[in-house]
Amino acid sequence: MSAPAVEPLSPLVPALEAERAVVWPARTTRTLGNGLQVVLVESHTIPKFNGQLLFRSGNAAAGGEAPGLADITSTVARTGTARRSSRQIEEDLRRMGADLGTGAGSDTSHISFSGLTEFSADLLALAAELAQQASFPAEEFERERRQWIEGLKIERATPGFLAGERLRRALFGEHPYAVVSPTEAEAQAYAREQLERFYRTHYSPAGALLVLVGDFAAAPMLEQVEKTFGGWRAPSPAARPHPAPLRPRGRRVHVVHMPGTVQTQILLGNHAITRQHPDWFRLSLANSLFGGAFSSRLVMNIREQKGYTYSPRSTVNPLREHGWFSVSAAVRNDVVAATLTEVFYELDRMRSVPVGEDELADARNYMTGVFSLGLATQDGLTGQLVNVYLNDLPQDYLETYRAKIRALTAQDVLAAAQRHFDSGNAQIVVAGDRAQIEAQAALFGEVTVYDAHGAVL
Amino acid sequence: MPELKIPIEHKTLENGLRVVVSPHHAAPVVTVGVYYNIGFRLEPQGRSGFAHLFEHMMFQGSEHAGKMVHIRLVNSSGGVLNGSTRYDVTNYFEAVPSNALARMLWLEADRMRALKVDDENLRNQRDVVKEEVRVNVLNQPYGGFPWLDLPPVANCNWANAHNFYGDFADLDAASLADVQAFFKTYYAPNNAVLLMLGDVKPAEGFALAQRYFGDIPPNPALPRLDASEPPQTEERRATVEEKFGALPGIAIGYHAPARRTADWHALAMVDQALHGGRAGRIYRRLVLEKRIAVDTEGGIHYPMGDVFDYNGPMLMTTRLLHKPEFTAQQTLMEFDAAVREVQEKSLGEAELEQVKVKFRSDYYSTLEAGMGGYLPRFGLMHYLACFTLFDGDPGLVNTILNGFHEVTPAQAQAAAQKYLVAGNRAVVLRVPVAKGAAA
């Protein structure tokens, strides 16, 4: 019996009191004439505000042929504008007590910022300037590219990165989601003009989203936003179709050989769903029970009972076009096979045996409670709103979330696990020293061994 | 500068437990913490890493809440939890919907009253901690750099100079008797502060504290250990191997002045001017202008904490990775030049003003969250705990910025001249074992 026995609760444990009402954030929304969707929420916890300007084009928008182009574009976009030098931008931010970050994922590019409310007009103006007038100075581009390449080299020595990269390759094949980072040679080959072209094409207000949360009054802030962003004109980026992802059948083992490592990063995964899928809530709850919470089955088994690992977890990873489910654990080298055995045992238990009512109620309560915590800070609120508006979720998503979770049954969880914990087709990545782990991993499927650069050994 | 008026009420129970409540009712959630005035600095000699291993044991079972019950009860109440071991405190905290407040206090009181753990629990968590050390230090590029590399070089007192995560031999040597002795000595109500923040009324919070914690006996003989560091006179240097990364690293640590002195305020402003992100003088000079380094970071108590949350000797640390075509000596010369500029010309008036604004802004953000959006008011809790345990005054949360606001350019310059000198620093070179080690 692998599942540890749970002892009965002491009668001394205080009961939960009646739940107090959640105050739902009042949203002010407006789509500007140029297509920019604006969402404002007041939150007066501290005299600051957060902003996220999101473009619905990320690394996948450049297709498979230019990996990381959105990343380097966003990095260089903050290093100069038609009006401000790199140094001026950084000093202006400090003067406003502000932080600003630019970045990109597979599906989005973003400019995010936070600062003191007293400087909100100035900070909005700077964000707008970076979105419209980035000048991509040649010197800054060369400097940032070199730093980027050095960062890529460090990634290639990091077990968690290498495992993640290999899993994406295994799941997505020719689809651009397969590539999470360029090679050094690809990064070296980028020209400044490519960055500018990506920026001109994809940093457009049409289809972009601006979320502002913080210590401001919504009406004057909306006026300020219109004044700052309303005159921005740029054509809508055309979405390009991507090839269908690989959908690997059968369990396979992908070893990333890292000589001399004293631990093995295990990461296994399979295709799952996007946020729009009708199973989204069911799978979220199933994931929470399986490995998404500290008290989940995976953590209790391979950490609290077996001591194989420090931070095991499972994750539902939704991107815009496809999603996947993954399980990760960094374990000591001699328990790779033992860990995989327990992971598949727990996955298949979720697929075959309905979860008990107590455990189900606990997991529902966990999800609804954590959701409430996420509404209590400016950061948490910003994240929740970006999720709703970026993914085009229903307008009442926040207000109905808890009711939807509370309505889920053991059958819902079982059905979601059967459909999306696809253990028979799981792709198993182990990043570690091949001499110590290959034979253990081979017990779970046909093995291919790669080096840190992706070459088959 | 606007005045902060965060509501804070506090009292001390008869057993010495300090209780701090900061109400805020905008959201129906509450953050609860218990901070013990013991960190890894004062763990027993021969037991490096013990304070942290012990923190893990606090999740393994108490008198009425056995193994896994604690974690399960917090999660099933709709909350998240964690703990951490720092230089001078160990903390345990939960954020939950406010209808679970009494339950959280009961849980924390149960494990303050009596730990119920066995050898199997200890073996299990020793294994977990070793994997934690591997995933964070031994199996990562630049793992432990510089937070484990610098203290043994910079410090002489074992308290400040040992391996805080623990040598594996010491972790193996730790026994259940050690666990119970450590618990009995340090985990007493008169060595702790209980905090409640968010949707809780002070009277209600105090009554619950009395109800659940009031009868836990104090330890009348709390030990007073010496963590002081003898004055340094000459620069100290060491080299540490980097197993995975291909870039050379350098860490520089200067002993900082004692907390809550005029020099401390002044050096904190210099620190922000040097290390404040991409506008900071070190990043600007070494990364943006000279293009020697690819990254620089740093600060007082970097990377474990900030200028407020420690209570003893502390370093102002810079961590940088530089391009292999530059030598360590060339890199250090540029670093020294950035420091010398402050010593010779101080900070500009406008720069100092900007630094103060950014310092204040960062402080607000820390108060509100500090550990991400799902632990409301974690930072406020953290500062209230530190100011209560170290300074006896949680109200400092509202006033502590004043001293920084008053720093003049002359004071900043004097602090740089006094503290940022070779005889007051340690330098650790993190040297890649082989070129292209990443292959």
mmCIF file with all atom_site columns, C-alpha atoms in Angstrom, chain A residues 54-62 104-110 168 172 175-177 198 202 206-209 237-242 245 247 272-277 280 317-324 386-387 389-393:
data_model
loop_
_atom_site.group_PDB
_atom_site.id
_atom_site.type_symbol
_atom_site.label_atom_id
_atom_site.label_alt_id
_atom_site.label_comp_id
_atom_site.label_asym_id
_atom_site.label_entity_id
_atom_site.label_seq_id
_atom_site.pdbx_PDB_ins_code
_atom_site.Cartn_x
_atom_site.Cartn_y
_atom_site.Cartn_z
_atom_site.occupancy
_atom_site.B_iso_or_equiv
_atom_site.pdbx_formal_charge
_atom_site.auth_seq_id
_atom_site.auth_comp_id
_atom_site.auth_asym_id
_atom_site.auth_atom_id
_atom_site.pdbx_PDB_model_num
ATOM 1  C CA . LEU A 1 54  ? 0.212   42.438 -23.245 1.00 0.00 ? 54  LEU A CA 1
ATOM 2  C CA . PHE A 1 55  ? 0.526   41.715 -26.939 1.00 0.00 ? 55  PHE A CA 1
ATOM 3  C CA . ARG A 1 56  ? -0.915  38.457 -28.201 1.00 0.00 ? 56  ARG A CA 1
ATOM 4  C CA . SER A 1 57  ? 2.262   37.569 -30.063 1.00 0.00 ? 57  SER A CA 1
ATOM 5  C CA . GLY A 1 58  ? 5.145   35.723 -28.506 1.00 0.00 ? 58  GLY A CA 1
ATOM 6  C CA . ASN A 1 59  ? 7.906   33.428 -29.600 1.00 0.00 ? 59  ASN A CA 1
ATOM 7  C CA . ALA A 1 60  ? 5.470   31.162 -31.440 1.00 0.00 ? 60  ALA A CA 1
ATOM 8  C CA . ALA A 1 61  ? 4.410   34.095 -33.634 1.00 0.00 ? 61  ALA A CA 1
ATOM 9  C CA . ALA A 1 62  ? 7.836   34.083 -35.252 1.00 0.00 ? 62  ALA A CA 1
ATOM 10 C CA . ALA A 1 104 ? 7.863   37.220 -23.848 1.00 0.00 ? 104 ALA A CA 1
ATOM 11 C CA . GLY A 1 105 ? 6.406   33.760 -23.611 1.00 0.00 ? 105 GLY A CA 1
ATOM 12 C CA . SER A 1 106 ? 5.204   31.423 -26.310 1.00 0.00 ? 106 SER A CA 1
ATOM 13 C CA . ASP A 1 107 ? 1.992   33.367 -26.927 1.00 0.00 ? 107 ASP A CA 1
ATOM 14 C CA . THR A 1 108 ? 2.566   36.867 -25.583 1.00 0.00 ? 108 THR A CA 1
ATOM 15 C CA . SER A 1 109 ? 4.992   39.731 -25.290 1.00 0.00 ? 109 SER A CA 1
ATOM 16 C CA . HIS A 1 110 ? 4.592   42.087 -22.363 1.00 0.00 ? 110 HIS A CA 1
ATOM 17 C CA . ARG A 1 168 ? 8.479   20.422 -25.213 1.00 0.00 ? 168 ARG A CA 1
ATOM 18 C CA . PHE A 1 172 ? 5.252   19.356 -29.946 1.00 0.00 ? 172 PHE A CA 1
ATOM 19 C CA . HIS A 1 175 ? 4.829   23.097 -33.812 1.00 0.00 ? 175 HIS A CA 1
ATOM 20 C CA . PRO A 1 176 ? 6.684   26.215 -32.593 1.00 0.00 ? 176 PRO A CA 1
ATOM 21 C CA . TYR A 1 177 ? 5.754   25.352 -28.976 1.00 0.00 ? 177 TYR A CA 1
ATOM 22 C CA . PHE A 1 198 ? 8.993   41.821 -35.065 1.00 0.00 ? 198 PHE A CA 1
ATOM 23 C CA . HIS A 1 202 ? 3.475   42.678 -33.244 1.00 0.00 ? 202 HIS A CA 1
ATOM 24 C CA . ALA A 1 206 ? -5.052  46.206 -32.039 1.00 0.00 ? 206 ALA A CA 1
ATOM 25 C CA . GLY A 1 207 ? -5.780  43.125 -29.989 1.00 0.00 ? 207 GLY A CA 1
ATOM 26 C CA . ALA A 1 208 ? -3.514  44.201 -27.137 1.00 0.00 ? 208 ALA A CA 1
ATOM 27 C CA . LEU A 1 209 ? -4.580  44.273 -23.494 1.00 0.00 ? 209 LEU A CA 1
ATOM 28 C CA . PRO A 1 237 ? -0.764  41.671 -36.616 1.00 0.00 ? 237 PRO A CA 1
ATOM 29 C CA . ALA A 1 238 ? -1.892  38.781 -38.826 1.00 0.00 ? 238 ALA A CA 1
ATOM 30 C CA . ALA A 1 239 ? -1.982  35.455 -37.031 1.00 0.00 ? 239 ALA A CA 1
ATOM 31 C CA . ARG A 1 240 ? -0.213  32.695 -38.893 1.00 0.00 ? 240 ARG A CA 1
ATOM 32 C CA . PRO A 1 241 ? -1.274  29.084 -38.758 1.00 0.00 ? 241 PRO A CA 1
ATOM 33 C CA . HIS A 1 242 ? 1.065   26.583 -37.132 1.00 0.00 ? 242 HIS A CA 1
ATOM 34 C CA . PRO A 1 245 ? 1.964   19.235 -32.933 1.00 0.00 ? 245 PRO A CA 1
ATOM 35 C CA . ARG A 1 247 ? 1.166   13.631 -30.551 1.00 0.00 ? 247 ARG A CA 1
ATOM 36 C CA . ALA A 1 272 ? -3.789  18.035 -22.286 1.00 0.00 ? 272 ALA A CA 1
ATOM 37 C CA . ILE A 1 273 ? -6.077  21.031 -22.809 1.00 0.00 ? 273 ILE A CA 1
ATOM 38 C CA . THR A 1 274 ? -6.313  24.796 -23.111 1.00 0.00 ? 274 THR A CA 1
ATOM 39 C CA . ARG A 1 275 ? -8.236  27.055 -20.726 1.00 0.00 ? 275 ARG A CA 1
ATOM 40 C CA . GLN A 1 276 ? -11.191 27.119 -23.114 1.00 0.00 ? 276 GLN A CA 1
ATOM 41 C CA . HIS A 1 277 ? -11.754 23.373 -22.888 1.00 0.00 ? 277 HIS A CA 1
ATOM 42 C CA . TRP A 1 280 ? -10.687 22.909 -17.514 1.00 0.00 ? 280 TRP A CA 1
ATOM 43 C CA . ASN A 1 317 ? 0.219   24.100 -18.622 1.00 0.00 ? 317 ASN A CA 1
ATOM 44 C CA . PRO A 1 318 ? -2.224  25.897 -20.884 1.00 0.00 ? 318 PRO A CA 1
ATOM 45 C CA . LEU A 1 319 ? -0.950  27.744 -23.901 1.00 0.00 ? 319 LEU A CA 1
ATOM 46 C CA . ARG A 1 320 ? -3.277  29.381 -26.404 1.00 0.00 ? 320 ARG A CA 1
ATOM 47 C CA . GLU A 1 321 ? -3.392  26.596 -28.978 1.00 0.00 ? 321 GLU A CA 1
ATOM 48 C CA . HIS A 1 322 ? -2.518  23.524 -26.931 1.00 0.00 ? 322 HIS A CA 1
ATOM 49 C CA . GLY A 1 323 ? -1.997  22.513 -23.359 1.00 0.00 ? 323 GLY A CA 1
ATOM 50 C CA . TRP A 1 324 ? -0.034  19.839 -21.575 1.00 0.00 ? 324 TRP A CA 1
ATOM 51 C CA . VAL A 1 386 ? -4.820  39.067 -16.942 1.00 0.00 ? 386 VAL A CA 1
ATOM 52 C CA . ASN A 1 387 ? -5.913  35.446 -16.897 1.00 0.00 ? 387 ASN A CA 1
ATOM 53 C CA . TYR A 1 389 ? -9.046  38.967 -20.246 1.00 0.00 ? 389 TYR A CA 1
ATOM 54 C CA . LEU A 1 390 ? -6.037  37.537 -22.029 1.00 0.00 ? 390 LEU A CA 1
ATOM 55 C CA . ASN A 1 391 ? -7.739  34.170 -22.393 1.00 0.00 ? 391 ASN A CA 1
ATOM 56 C CA . ASP A 1 392 ? -11.125 35.666 -23.312 1.00 0.00 ? 392 ASP A CA 1
ATOM 57 C CA . LEU A 1 393 ? -12.801 33.895 -20.403 1.00 0.00 ? 393 LEU A CA 1
#
